[in-house]
C-alpha cells in the first residue's frame, strides 16, 4: 500500500519531467532550425546574387528561372523577387500568393527596420512554413528583396518523433523505477523487519534500541489498557488467573516461604486451624488461592504432621482446597540456627534501621545454608516441569534461588524481599554478604517494595560482586545471566474476604466498646502488630501519653487498643520488648486512668483476621508507627475495612506504605509532639475531610491490590520466559548470550 503510493508519486514526477523536457526540447530545436533556415536563406541569396543582379528588372522569365534555380534546394519550397517599392517582379509557381511583396516588406519594415534580413513562421493549411526576406542592394541603391519560403513540416515530423521517443523513454523509466522501488522496498523491509524482530527478542542493534524501548513501552501500555478494559480496571482473582493462563500457559506456581498460610494446632477440643499474623501470608494467600499450585513452608504447628499426606502435603484452605501446602520439617536446632538465629537476629535487624544490633554467628549461618538447601530440594520435588515458576519469599531464603537454579537452570525464579534492603555500607556488616547477594542473583527477578530498596540492592551488588549493573533496565548481568531488579509495592486482597458477612460499622463500634468496657461514645484508636521492635509500639504508646498530657479534654474520653501478637519469643530481644511494652502501658495507665477508664488497652495475643477487621471498623483512628517497615499491610487493611469512608490513618513516614497512602496523616514516630498533634487532629477531623481522605486511599488500595502485585510480577516473568525461549530457539550461537540477552 505504502509502496504503491510511493510509486504513484514517482511516476507522476517522471511524467511531469517528461512533459517539461518535451516542451523545452521542441522550443530549443525549433529556434535552432529557424536560425539555420535564416542562414541558409542568406547563403542561398548570396550565392545566387550575381544571377539575380544580372536579371533584376529584366524580362521576368529570366528572373523566374534564377529563382527556380534557387528552389532546387530540397527544403526551399518557393521564392519571389520583390522590387523596393513592393511589386512582385517574379516568383516560382509554388509561392503562396497570400504573402504579397508589399505585405511582407511592410511587416519587415515594421518589425526589423533597416535590417538586411527578416523572417517569420506562419502556419498554412498544408503545414508550417518559414518565410525569410533578404534585401538586395545594387551599387548602394536598394534593389528590392528576395523572399524564400522553406517547408517546415519536417520540423513537425521531427517533433513528433521526439515526442514518441520521450513517451517511450518515460514508460520504460517509470516501469524500471517502479520495479526497482518495489525491489528496494521489499529488501529494505525484510531487513528492517528482521532487525526489528531481532531487536524485539532482545538482540537490538544499537541504532534500534531507542525504537525498541518505545515499541515495548507502547506494546505494554496497549496490553495493559486492553487488559484494563477487559477487566473493568480492577485486578481480581479471575484476572490474575487469566494472566497466568494467558501469559504463562497456566503453569503451576510454586511458592517458597518460611511461614505457612494455615497452621494446624492441637487444642484440648481437637485440631484448630490458625491464620498466622504475618504480612507475607496476608498478601500471598489470596494470590495462591487464585493461582493454585504449591506453597512450600516450614511445618511449625503442633498438629501439622498429623494433617499431611504421605508426601507431607495438605490441601487448603479448609473447605475450599484450591492449592497444596508442602510442609518441610525442621529440627529444633535447625529452626534455632536458621530462623531465630541467622534470619531474625542477623538479617532482620541488619535490614531495619531500628537501632538493634545484628548478631551473626557462624553456626547459625551454617544452619541457614543447610535449611535453604533443604527447602530448595523440596521446591525441586514439587515442580512439574524443568522450567517452572518459583516465587521465593523473603530474607529466610536468600540462598535458595541459586540452589534452585543449579538444579533447574531453566526455572523462572522470582524472589521477593518483604523487608527493606539497606544501603551497601550497612549490608557490608554481614560476614556473608557476597553469599547472600550471589544466592539472590540466582533469581530471574528480585523484587522489593520500593525503588529505593532496588537502588540499595544494586549498589550493594556493585560494591561486593563481580558483575555489570545495567542501570537503564535495572538489571544485574553476570556472564550470560541477567537478573532484573524491580519494585513491586505489595498490597492486600480487594475486596477483603474477611469482610464478607462482617458486622456493620455501628455494630462493630458498639460491640468492641462494650467488650473493652468503654463508654458508648468513647473515642478509640487502634494499633495492630506483631510484637516487634521495628513496629515502634513503644513510641506509639508514648505518643498517646503525650497526647493526653497536652490535651486534658481527651482524658477519660480517648483510649488506644493495641493488639500485639507475640512474635519470635525465643529471642531475648523480643521477650525484653514484650516486658518493656507491658511496663510502659501500665505506667501510662497509672498516670491517666480515672475510675474504669484506661487509656491503653494492651491485648497481647494473636487474633484471627475477622476479629482484627472488627477492631479496624470500630476505631476512630489507626496509628501505624513503624520505625522502619518494608511496606506495612496494617495501614492498607485499615483503609480496606472502612467501607463507611470514616476513620483516620496516622502513618509513619518510615513505612513503604507512606509512599502510596499520601492522604494519611504522615508522621515521624520518634517525634512525639508531632505524632500526638496528628492523633489530636485525627480525633478532631471533620467528617467530610475524613471521607475525602479515606475515599482517595480506598481508590488506591482497590486498584493497587495484591492481585496486581502478583500479576505484574508474573507478567514480567512471562515476558522474560518468552524472551529466553526465543533466544533459546533462535540463538544456536552464543552471540546473543554474550550480549547479555540470555
Ligand atoms: P510483617 O512485618 O508481618 O510483614 P505487616 O505488613 O504489618 O507486617 O503485616 C502484618 C499482618 O499481620 C497483617 O495482616 C495484620 O493484620 C496481621 N497481624 C498483626 N498483628 C496481629 C495480631 N495481633 N493478630 C492477628 N493478626 C495480626 C512483612 C514486612 C512488611 C510487609 C509485609 C508484606 O515486615 O513491611 O508489609 O511483610 O510484604
XYZ file of C-alpha atoms and ligand atoms in Angstrom:
780
model
C 0.000 0.000 0.000
C 2.713 2.405 1.070
C 4.949 1.283 -1.857
C 2.004 1.826 -4.269
C 1.622 5.387 -3.061
C 5.327 5.957 -3.404
C 5.312 4.582 -6.984
C 2.362 6.762 -7.910
C 4.234 9.867 -6.765
C 7.370 8.667 -8.574
C 5.522 8.063 -11.864
C 3.692 11.386 -11.644
C 7.027 13.124 -11.066
C 8.592 11.367 -14.025
C 5.596 12.287 -16.251
C 5.924 15.958 -15.282
C 9.627 15.816 -16.046
C 8.945 14.203 -19.449
C 6.335 16.845 -20.381
C 8.587 19.708 -19.297
C 11.505 18.074 -21.157
C 9.423 17.687 -24.298
C 8.356 21.348 -24.378
C 11.836 22.598 -23.568
C 13.354 20.439 -26.283
C 10.878 21.398 -29.025
C 11.246 25.109 -28.250
C 15.019 24.911 -28.426
C 15.216 22.745 -31.568
C 12.610 24.891 -33.314
C 14.593 28.079 -32.645
C 17.760 26.295 -33.850
C 16.004 25.238 -37.032
C 14.697 28.740 -37.667
C 18.130 30.206 -37.226
C 19.540 27.556 -39.581
C 16.948 28.320 -42.195
C 17.601 32.041 -41.936
C 21.279 31.371 -42.511
C 20.590 29.038 -45.393
C 18.333 31.673 -46.995
C 21.027 34.344 -46.695
C 23.574 31.933 -48.165
C 21.225 30.903 -50.987
C 20.572 34.538 -51.918
C 24.282 35.362 -51.627
C 25.281 32.511 -53.951
C 22.590 33.485 -56.497
C 23.319 37.176 -56.094
C 25.146 37.652 -59.380
C 22.449 35.926 -61.393
C 19.789 37.892 -59.638
C 21.567 41.218 -60.098
C 22.104 40.427 -63.748
C 18.484 39.667 -64.392
C 16.957 42.207 -61.998
C 14.428 44.212 -63.826
C 14.962 42.045 -66.970
C 12.226 40.107 -68.510
C 10.553 38.297 -65.678
C 11.167 34.894 -67.288
C 14.938 35.169 -66.770
C 14.492 36.262 -63.186
C 11.971 33.458 -62.699
C 14.500 30.922 -63.945
C 17.069 32.215 -61.492
C 14.523 31.916 -58.717
C 13.665 28.378 -59.858
C 17.390 27.554 -59.684
C 17.413 28.693 -56.078
C 14.458 26.442 -55.250
C 16.327 23.392 -56.403
C 17.475 23.038 -52.793
C 15.159 20.347 -51.435
C 13.912 22.401 -48.476
C 13.264 25.691 -50.365
C 9.681 25.442 -51.490
C 9.283 28.745 -53.297
C 10.940 32.081 -53.974
C 9.859 35.541 -55.034
C 11.680 38.707 -56.101
C 10.188 41.948 -54.910
C 11.028 45.473 -56.059
C 11.979 48.024 -53.404
C 8.504 49.539 -53.844
C 6.825 46.239 -53.084
C 5.931 44.952 -56.528
C 6.306 41.324 -57.394
C 8.953 41.062 -60.099
C 8.965 37.300 -60.380
C 8.080 34.191 -58.372
C 8.131 30.443 -58.627
C 4.868 28.573 -59.082
C 4.582 27.351 -55.504
C 4.949 30.782 -53.942
C 1.986 31.330 -51.606
C 0.112 34.291 -53.037
C -1.218 35.452 -49.640
C 2.269 36.749 -48.814
C 2.409 39.626 -51.320
C 5.658 41.548 -51.678
C 4.065 44.632 -50.262
C 2.694 42.986 -47.147
C 5.922 41.169 -46.495
C 8.112 44.226 -46.934
C 5.798 46.328 -44.774
C 5.971 43.811 -41.913
C 9.748 43.660 -42.297
C 9.883 47.428 -42.125
C 7.723 47.372 -39.001
C 9.390 44.638 -37.109
C 13.004 44.981 -38.148
C 13.591 48.363 -39.824
C 16.964 48.703 -41.552
C 17.874 45.057 -41.050
C 19.162 43.154 -44.147
C 17.158 40.037 -43.285
C 13.894 39.183 -41.568
C 11.820 36.052 -41.193
C 8.543 34.663 -39.926
C 6.997 31.192 -39.490
C 3.320 31.277 -40.462
C 1.095 28.232 -40.478
C -0.502 27.210 -43.772
C -3.231 24.549 -44.180
C -0.522 22.317 -45.661
C 1.691 22.859 -42.620
C 4.105 25.402 -41.156
C 6.477 27.330 -43.403
C 9.483 29.546 -42.837
C 9.436 32.757 -44.827
C 12.675 34.768 -44.982
C 13.295 38.117 -46.669
C 16.798 39.194 -47.754
C 17.356 42.702 -49.017
C 19.273 43.125 -52.265
C 21.301 46.281 -52.917
C 22.937 47.289 -56.127
C 25.808 49.823 -56.026
C 24.470 51.360 -52.809
C 20.862 51.609 -54.067
C 18.240 49.273 -52.733
C 17.099 46.969 -55.474
C 14.439 45.102 -53.586
C 14.282 41.826 -51.712
C 14.262 38.076 -52.241
C 11.615 36.126 -50.356
C 12.407 32.458 -49.784
C 9.839 30.007 -48.454
C 11.092 26.912 -46.599
C 8.955 23.891 -45.830
C 8.837 23.474 -42.057
C 6.767 20.290 -41.967
C 9.964 18.265 -41.423
C 10.322 20.111 -38.106
C 6.863 18.934 -37.066
C 7.797 15.400 -38.092
C 10.946 15.570 -36.016
C 8.967 16.962 -33.093
C 6.545 14.061 -33.343
C 9.457 11.606 -33.417
C 10.987 13.302 -30.338
C 7.633 13.164 -28.557
C 7.241 9.482 -29.306
C 10.763 8.723 -28.154
C 10.258 10.697 -24.958
C 6.946 8.963 -24.214
C 8.602 5.592 -24.746
C 11.547 6.602 -22.563
C 9.128 7.783 -19.932
C 7.274 4.464 -19.887
C 10.476 2.455 -19.754
C 11.875 4.650 -16.969
C 8.614 4.590 -14.993
C 8.467 0.811 -15.257
C 12.101 0.403 -14.275
C 11.804 2.900 -11.411
C 8.667 1.171 -10.084
C 10.332 -2.209 -10.278
C 13.496 -1.041 -8.571
C 11.479 0.763 -5.923
C 9.417 -2.324 -5.207
C 12.503 -4.479 -5.006
C 14.333 -1.965 -2.827
C 11.331 -1.593 -0.516
C 10.954 -5.351 -0.256
C 14.629 -5.872 0.569
C 14.781 -2.929 2.959
C 11.536 -4.013 4.607
C 12.783 -7.526 5.035
C 15.987 -6.162 6.549
C 14.119 -3.799 8.852
C 11.601 -6.358 9.983
C 14.249 -8.962 10.708
C 16.312 -6.309 12.529
C 13.224 -5.255 14.427
C 12.288 -8.834 15.190
C 15.764 -9.499 16.498
C 15.591 -6.237 18.375
C 12.280 -7.127 19.998
C 13.540 -10.507 21.035
C 16.446 -8.855 22.747
C 19.309 -8.598 20.233
C 18.725 -4.982 19.375
C 21.377 -3.374 17.210
C 22.469 -0.146 18.837
C 20.569 2.084 16.387
C 17.335 0.201 17.075
C 17.493 0.353 20.832
C 15.550 3.609 21.363
C 12.887 2.404 18.927
C 12.666 -0.958 20.636
C 12.206 0.696 24.002
C 9.392 2.806 22.598
C 7.782 -0.181 20.884
C 7.968 -2.229 24.079
C 6.546 0.595 26.155
C 3.759 1.060 23.675
C 3.027 -2.654 23.496
C 2.992 -2.840 27.275
C 0.700 0.169 27.538
C -1.654 -1.172 24.920
C -1.711 -4.592 26.512
C -2.356 -3.010 29.891
C -5.110 -0.817 28.510
C -6.608 -3.773 26.734
C -6.491 -5.847 29.899
C -7.813 -2.949 31.953
C -10.753 -2.547 29.633
C -11.365 -6.261 29.547
C -11.420 -6.455 33.345
C -13.129 -3.172 34.097
C -9.934 -1.670 35.512
C -9.571 -3.672 38.709
C -7.281 -6.616 39.376
C -9.185 -9.589 40.751
C -8.509 -13.313 41.327
C -10.082 -14.010 37.926
C -7.866 -11.521 36.195
C -4.804 -12.930 37.924
C -5.819 -16.438 36.873
C -6.344 -15.218 33.327
C -2.903 -13.562 33.344
C -1.415 -16.858 34.416
C -3.257 -18.810 31.734
C -2.709 -16.251 29.030
C 0.912 -15.291 29.675
C 2.219 -18.398 31.368
C 0.046 -21.117 29.860
C -1.429 -21.741 33.298
C 1.832 -23.095 34.653
C 1.809 -24.215 38.245
C 3.289 -21.675 40.622
C 5.451 -22.911 43.477
C 5.813 -20.518 46.392
C 8.605 -20.916 48.887
C 8.031 -19.103 52.179
C 9.064 -19.901 55.716
C 5.644 -19.223 57.208
C 2.773 -21.485 56.181
C -0.637 -19.962 55.454
C -2.536 -22.422 57.664
C -1.159 -23.787 60.895
C -2.738 -26.842 62.453
C -2.598 -26.638 66.238
C -3.542 -29.235 68.812
C -6.245 -27.979 71.161
C -7.993 -29.757 74.012
C -11.100 -29.990 71.827
C -9.292 -31.227 68.692
C -7.250 -29.617 65.925
C -7.605 -25.894 65.235
C -6.559 -24.130 62.026
C -4.821 -20.794 62.620
C -4.012 -17.915 60.263
C -0.601 -16.597 61.267
C -0.072 -12.902 61.953
C 2.231 -12.282 59.043
C 2.190 -9.649 56.348
C 3.672 -12.137 53.920
C 0.869 -14.627 54.482
C -1.770 -11.888 54.345
C -0.504 -10.878 50.925
C 0.318 -14.231 49.368
C -2.541 -16.403 50.500
C -5.163 -14.760 48.237
C -2.690 -14.966 45.364
C -2.241 -18.667 45.898
C -5.983 -19.213 46.165
C -6.295 -17.555 42.769
C -3.380 -19.339 41.098
C -3.432 -22.762 42.786
C -0.084 -24.606 42.842
C 2.045 -25.457 45.861
C 3.199 -23.452 48.869
C 6.369 -24.931 50.386
C 6.771 -23.880 54.033
C 8.049 -24.858 57.430
C 5.547 -27.117 59.170
C 5.514 -25.313 62.521
C 2.127 -26.250 64.011
C 1.779 -28.836 66.755
C -0.743 -30.801 64.660
C 0.920 -30.205 61.295
C 2.429 -33.686 60.976
C -0.925 -35.297 61.697
C -2.700 -33.433 58.944
C -0.377 -34.073 55.959
C -0.466 -36.967 53.466
C 2.419 -39.325 52.784
C 4.128 -36.617 50.652
C 3.898 -34.094 53.514
C 1.178 -32.195 51.655
C -2.132 -30.842 52.819
C -4.860 -29.303 50.652
C -6.009 -25.836 51.789
C -7.906 -23.624 52.549
C -10.060 -25.896 54.663
C -13.353 -26.405 52.865
C -12.120 -24.855 49.634
C -8.974 -26.945 48.935
C -7.710 -24.908 45.977
C -3.956 -25.418 46.487
C -1.446 -27.523 48.429
C 0.886 -26.740 51.268
C 4.038 -28.857 51.245
C 5.445 -28.922 54.739
C 9.155 -29.134 55.412
C 10.180 -30.342 58.864
C 12.963 -28.711 60.797
C 14.684 -29.919 63.907
C 14.724 -27.555 66.876
C 18.398 -26.970 66.271
C 17.833 -26.103 62.625
C 14.971 -23.750 63.493
C 17.057 -22.056 66.174
C 20.022 -21.538 63.875
C 18.318 -20.715 60.594
C 15.136 -18.937 61.717
C 15.742 -17.406 65.129
C 19.474 -17.052 64.720
C 20.646 -16.004 61.275
C 17.336 -14.762 59.821
C 15.871 -12.962 62.831
C 18.853 -11.996 64.969
C 21.080 -11.309 61.968
C 19.265 -10.284 58.801
C 16.129 -8.736 60.336
C 17.973 -6.096 62.410
C 20.530 -5.676 59.601
C 17.833 -4.646 57.144
C 15.769 -2.474 59.501
C 17.103 0.787 60.805
C 15.670 0.271 64.303
C 18.826 0.538 66.394
C 19.116 -3.134 67.257
C 22.492 -4.693 66.621
C 22.510 -7.648 64.270
C 24.106 -10.775 65.680
C 25.948 -13.034 63.240
C 27.049 -16.473 64.444
C 28.770 -18.839 62.047
C 26.833 -21.851 63.455
C 23.594 -20.020 62.646
C 24.804 -19.328 59.148
C 25.691 -22.992 58.657
C 22.135 -23.908 59.615
C 20.855 -21.200 57.291
C 22.775 -22.754 54.377
C 21.594 -26.275 55.203
C 17.969 -25.268 55.675
C 17.971 -23.206 52.480
C 19.212 -26.316 50.677
C 16.536 -28.428 52.333
C 13.788 -26.081 51.157
C 15.342 -25.723 47.691
C 15.278 -29.532 47.391
C 11.631 -29.598 48.458
C 10.821 -26.995 45.793
C 12.573 -29.090 43.144
C 10.459 -32.082 44.187
C 7.259 -30.087 43.854
C 7.780 -28.631 40.370
C 6.125 -30.320 37.422
C 8.409 -29.186 34.579
C 12.040 -28.290 34.016
C 11.150 -24.615 33.608
C 8.748 -23.960 36.498
C 7.783 -20.637 38.025
C 9.068 -20.415 41.572
C 8.338 -17.478 43.860
C 10.865 -17.328 46.689
C 9.777 -15.189 49.614
C 11.780 -13.068 51.967
C 15.024 -12.942 53.887
C 14.743 -16.509 55.160
C 15.712 -17.754 51.705
C 18.433 -15.544 50.287
C 20.481 -18.588 49.234
C 17.670 -20.747 47.869
C 17.323 -19.043 44.436
C 20.820 -20.050 43.372
C 20.388 -23.528 44.847
C 17.178 -23.995 42.835
C 18.849 -22.563 39.742
C 21.697 -25.067 39.916
C 19.170 -27.930 39.777
C 16.677 -26.264 37.450
C 18.682 -23.969 35.185
C 15.616 -23.082 33.092
C 13.375 -22.163 36.040
C 11.875 -18.678 36.293
C 12.644 -17.665 39.843
C 11.027 -14.553 41.278
C 12.427 -13.596 44.670
C 10.587 -11.033 46.736
C 12.285 -9.353 49.672
C 9.493 -8.244 52.024
C 11.627 -6.102 54.296
C 13.778 -3.068 53.438
C 17.119 -3.569 51.700
C 19.600 -1.261 53.449
C 22.410 0.670 51.843
C 25.650 -1.021 50.756
C 27.606 0.188 53.781
C 25.157 -1.484 56.125
C 24.964 -4.690 54.094
C 28.750 -4.738 54.355
C 28.329 -5.566 58.069
C 27.168 -9.084 57.211
C 30.100 -11.509 57.093
C 28.284 -13.484 54.327
C 27.165 -10.550 52.233
C 28.662 -11.958 49.000
C 26.951 -15.315 49.568
C 23.592 -13.612 50.159
C 23.921 -11.478 47.060
C 25.108 -14.360 44.958
C 22.217 -16.518 46.222
C 19.659 -13.878 45.303
C 21.248 -13.320 41.910
C 20.264 -16.883 41.041
C 16.775 -15.345 40.588
C 15.341 -14.180 37.303
C 13.697 -11.240 39.070
C 14.427 -9.807 42.504
C 11.551 -7.676 43.775
C 11.368 -5.066 46.531
C 8.603 -2.789 47.759
C 10.239 0.472 46.675
C 12.656 1.825 44.086
C 14.884 2.954 46.970
C 15.311 -0.661 48.103
C 16.087 -1.651 44.487
C 18.729 1.065 44.276
C 20.284 -0.052 47.568
C 20.391 -3.633 46.301
C 22.047 -2.623 43.027
C 24.577 -0.515 44.949
C 25.342 -3.500 47.201
C 25.880 -5.754 44.185
C 28.081 -3.087 42.700
C 30.108 -2.851 45.892
C 30.617 -6.557 46.584
C 30.120 -8.602 43.426
C 31.873 -9.158 40.113
C 29.089 -8.109 37.793
C 27.821 -5.420 35.494
C 24.916 -3.225 36.575
C 22.613 -2.231 33.753
C 21.157 0.872 35.361
C 18.932 1.639 32.413
C 16.964 -1.577 32.723
C 17.668 -2.098 36.444
C 19.374 -5.412 35.969
C 22.476 -7.240 37.134
C 24.432 -9.024 34.429
C 26.794 -11.835 35.405
C 28.205 -13.519 32.317
C 25.225 -14.836 30.417
C 22.872 -14.467 33.406
C 20.678 -11.470 33.870
C 18.660 -10.680 37.000
C 16.033 -7.973 36.829
C 15.636 -5.837 39.941
C 12.185 -4.291 40.140
C 9.900 -2.504 42.627
C 6.550 -4.226 43.216
C 4.743 -2.474 46.072
C 2.823 -5.213 47.878
C -0.769 -4.876 48.946
C -3.794 -6.777 50.195
C -6.674 -8.574 48.522
C -9.543 -6.388 47.363
C -12.264 -6.842 48.380
C -11.120 -8.402 51.646
C -12.927 -11.699 52.064
C -12.815 -11.336 55.856
C -15.353 -8.549 55.456
C -17.938 -10.894 53.927
C -20.727 -11.006 56.486
C -18.761 -8.790 58.909
C -20.831 -6.762 61.402
C -21.756 -3.251 60.294
C -19.523 -0.408 61.444
C -22.029 0.696 64.092
C -22.366 -2.878 65.380
C -18.578 -3.219 65.494
C -18.210 0.143 67.281
C -20.800 -0.741 69.903
C -19.613 -4.345 70.309
C -15.924 -3.530 70.699
C -16.580 -0.641 73.118
C -18.763 -2.876 75.235
C -16.140 -5.669 75.247
C -13.391 -3.247 76.243
C -15.523 -1.684 78.971
C -15.576 1.706 77.267
C -18.351 4.248 77.130
C -20.573 4.062 74.051
C -19.264 7.396 72.769
C -15.631 6.765 73.725
C -13.014 7.769 71.142
C -10.925 4.770 70.116
C -7.547 4.393 68.440
C -6.200 1.048 67.281
C -2.755 -0.472 66.670
C -2.323 -3.976 65.218
C 1.100 -5.571 65.080
C 3.288 -8.491 65.726
C 5.186 -7.589 68.870
C 8.311 -6.446 67.087
C 10.759 -3.663 67.899
C 10.604 -2.373 64.296
C 6.906 -1.543 64.665
C 7.540 1.346 67.084
C 4.993 0.168 69.648
C 6.772 1.943 72.499
C 6.867 5.183 70.511
C 3.166 4.728 69.745
C 2.164 4.338 73.367
C 4.386 7.286 74.306
C 2.624 9.390 71.654
C -0.709 8.557 73.323
C 0.831 9.568 76.640
C 1.972 12.891 75.142
C -1.470 13.408 73.592
C -3.172 13.027 76.946
C -0.610 15.261 78.618
C -1.189 18.021 76.052
C -4.966 17.575 75.650
C -6.588 17.183 79.089
C -10.021 17.198 77.414
C -9.232 13.788 75.921
C -8.508 12.167 79.277
C -11.359 9.859 80.151
C -12.577 10.002 76.550
C -9.837 8.567 74.362
C -8.435 5.038 74.634
C -5.941 3.228 72.487
C -6.256 -0.525 71.964
C -3.084 -2.312 70.927
C -3.404 -5.845 69.533
C 0.065 -7.305 69.798
C 0.622 -10.830 68.517
C 3.572 -12.436 70.330
C 6.357 -12.986 67.847
C 9.798 -14.658 67.896
C 9.569 -15.048 71.647
C 12.576 -17.343 71.722
C 14.765 -14.308 71.004
C 15.684 -12.379 74.187
C 15.300 -9.033 72.441
C 11.630 -9.827 71.732
C 10.980 -11.015 75.257
C 12.503 -7.819 76.603
C 10.366 -5.767 74.234
C 7.306 -7.592 75.499
C 8.178 -6.673 79.032
C 9.005 -3.065 78.166
C 5.719 -2.587 76.304
C 3.758 -4.052 79.160
C 5.559 -1.860 81.676
C 5.030 1.247 79.553
C 1.310 0.536 79.130
C 0.961 0.094 82.891
C 2.871 3.299 83.536
C 0.680 5.344 81.179
C -2.458 3.748 82.527
C -1.336 4.526 86.070
C -0.844 8.127 85.032
C -4.183 8.780 83.321
C -6.693 6.178 84.499
C -9.841 7.516 86.140
C -12.330 5.062 87.587
C -12.866 2.337 84.972
C -11.200 4.455 82.254
C -7.858 3.139 80.931
C -6.100 4.974 78.129
C -4.081 1.933 76.946
C -5.661 -1.451 76.378
C -2.960 -3.955 75.572
C -4.194 -7.248 74.123
C -1.067 -9.339 73.802
C -2.445 -12.187 71.774
C -2.981 -13.427 68.301
C -6.382 -12.537 66.845
C -7.981 -14.209 63.865
C -8.308 -11.882 60.854
C -12.075 -11.455 61.231
C -11.509 -10.107 64.766
C -8.734 -7.809 63.564
C -11.061 -6.337 60.933
C -13.744 -5.798 63.548
C -11.301 -3.620 65.503
C -10.400 -1.635 62.384
C -14.104 -0.925 61.846
C -14.709 0.022 65.438
C -11.899 2.570 65.674
C -11.805 6.311 65.062
C -8.176 6.176 64.095
C -5.427 3.678 63.386
C -1.852 4.541 64.243
C 0.968 2.729 62.395
C 4.199 3.945 63.933
C 6.857 1.624 62.471
C 10.441 2.764 62.904
C 11.210 1.050 59.611
C 8.897 -1.186 57.570
C 9.152 -2.611 54.068
C 5.507 -1.816 53.327
C 3.127 -2.383 56.303
C -0.142 -4.019 55.423
C -1.975 -2.954 58.576
C -2.285 0.543 57.073
C -3.853 -0.898 53.914
C -6.121 -3.256 55.853
C -7.472 -0.356 57.912
C -8.331 1.512 54.703
C -9.948 -1.601 53.202
C -12.008 -2.152 56.353
C -13.557 1.319 56.245
C -16.289 0.988 53.669
C -18.101 3.717 55.653
C -15.321 6.109 54.500
C -14.702 7.202 58.078
C -11.701 6.897 60.376
C -8.254 8.454 60.101
C -4.961 6.729 59.375
C -1.892 8.121 61.135
C 1.113 6.629 59.395
C 4.865 6.577 59.973
C 6.944 8.146 57.257
C 9.336 5.188 57.543
C 6.920 2.658 56.034
C 6.775 1.746 52.358
C 3.016 2.375 52.638
C 3.613 6.087 53.305
C 4.658 6.426 49.661
C 1.285 5.152 48.462
C -1.113 6.407 51.142
C -0.309 10.082 50.986
C -3.740 11.101 52.297
C -2.892 9.575 55.677
C -1.527 11.899 58.365
C 2.165 11.154 57.863
C 4.337 11.475 60.964
C 7.818 10.857 62.286
C 7.120 8.351 65.106
C 10.213 9.479 67.003
C 8.753 12.994 67.206
C 6.214 12.506 70.000
C 4.924 16.046 69.841
C 4.264 15.814 66.115
C 2.721 12.353 66.456
C 0.448 13.500 69.296
C -0.598 16.530 67.235
C -1.531 14.154 64.414
C -3.551 11.981 66.807
C -5.363 15.084 68.093
C -6.009 16.276 64.537
C -7.355 12.841 63.626
C -9.789 12.851 66.550
C -10.942 16.321 65.632
C -11.136 15.843 61.862
C -14.426 16.918 60.235
C -16.409 14.037 58.745
C -16.179 15.483 55.250
C -12.361 15.593 55.394
C -12.217 12.038 56.753
C -14.435 10.935 53.902
C -12.335 12.622 51.245
C -9.050 11.233 52.533
C -10.454 7.742 53.046
C -12.160 7.688 49.654
C -8.942 8.573 47.895
C -6.926 5.922 49.828
C -9.590 3.287 49.178
C -9.435 4.012 45.474
C -5.686 3.493 45.563
C -5.706 0.281 47.580
C -8.519 -1.194 45.497
C -6.617 -0.523 42.309
C -3.147 -1.397 43.572
C -4.247 -4.584 45.277
C -2.279 -7.786 45.800
C -3.590 -9.363 42.595
C -1.993 -6.530 40.711
C 1.237 -7.020 42.676
C 1.372 -10.700 41.750
C 0.023 -10.082 38.250
C 2.779 -7.594 37.467
C 5.479 -9.958 38.683
C 4.039 -12.869 36.759
C 3.629 -10.744 33.635
C 7.272 -9.667 33.879
C 8.255 -13.292 34.442
C 6.208 -14.298 31.398
C 7.956 -11.715 29.257
C 11.301 -12.957 30.484
C 10.363 -16.566 29.721
C 9.146 -15.639 26.253
C 12.444 -13.903 25.564
C 14.507 -16.732 26.972
C 12.567 -19.271 24.913
C 13.039 -17.184 21.774
C 16.719 -16.763 22.432
C 16.950 -20.491 23.127
C 15.169 -21.252 19.876
C 16.977 -18.862 17.577
C 20.392 -18.313 19.073
C 22.181 -21.536 18.482
C 25.118 -19.167 18.628
C 26.444 -17.868 21.890
C 26.434 -14.398 20.409
C 23.179 -13.326 21.982
C 24.093 -14.578 25.382
C 27.436 -12.860 25.098
C 25.489 -9.666 24.539
C 23.767 -10.346 27.829
C 20.383 -11.315 26.410
C 20.057 -14.816 27.688
P 5.041 -8.013 58.786
O 6.205 -7.475 59.496
O 4.462 -9.254 59.306
O 5.332 -8.223 57.260
P 2.686 -6.191 58.161
O 2.832 -5.830 56.771
O 2.280 -5.075 59.022
O 3.988 -6.782 58.815
O 1.576 -7.306 58.269
C 1.148 -7.815 59.481
C -0.045 -8.748 59.252
O -0.276 -9.479 60.424
C -1.304 -8.012 58.933
O -2.062 -8.734 58.017
C -2.030 -7.947 60.272
O -3.427 -7.933 60.180
C -1.572 -9.210 60.929
N -1.487 -9.014 62.374
C -0.768 -8.136 63.033
N -0.988 -8.225 64.362
C -1.857 -9.182 64.528
C -2.474 -9.748 65.677
N -2.251 -9.309 66.894
N -3.313 -10.756 65.488
C -3.557 -11.195 64.240
N -3.044 -10.693 63.147
C -2.194 -9.691 63.296
C 6.468 -8.153 56.378
C 7.150 -6.798 56.324
C 6.157 -5.722 55.966
C 5.408 -6.075 54.704
C 4.885 -7.483 54.763
C 4.345 -7.914 53.422
O 7.772 -6.513 57.555
O 6.793 -4.476 55.803
O 4.343 -5.187 54.527
O 5.896 -8.397 55.098
O 5.310 -7.802 52.456
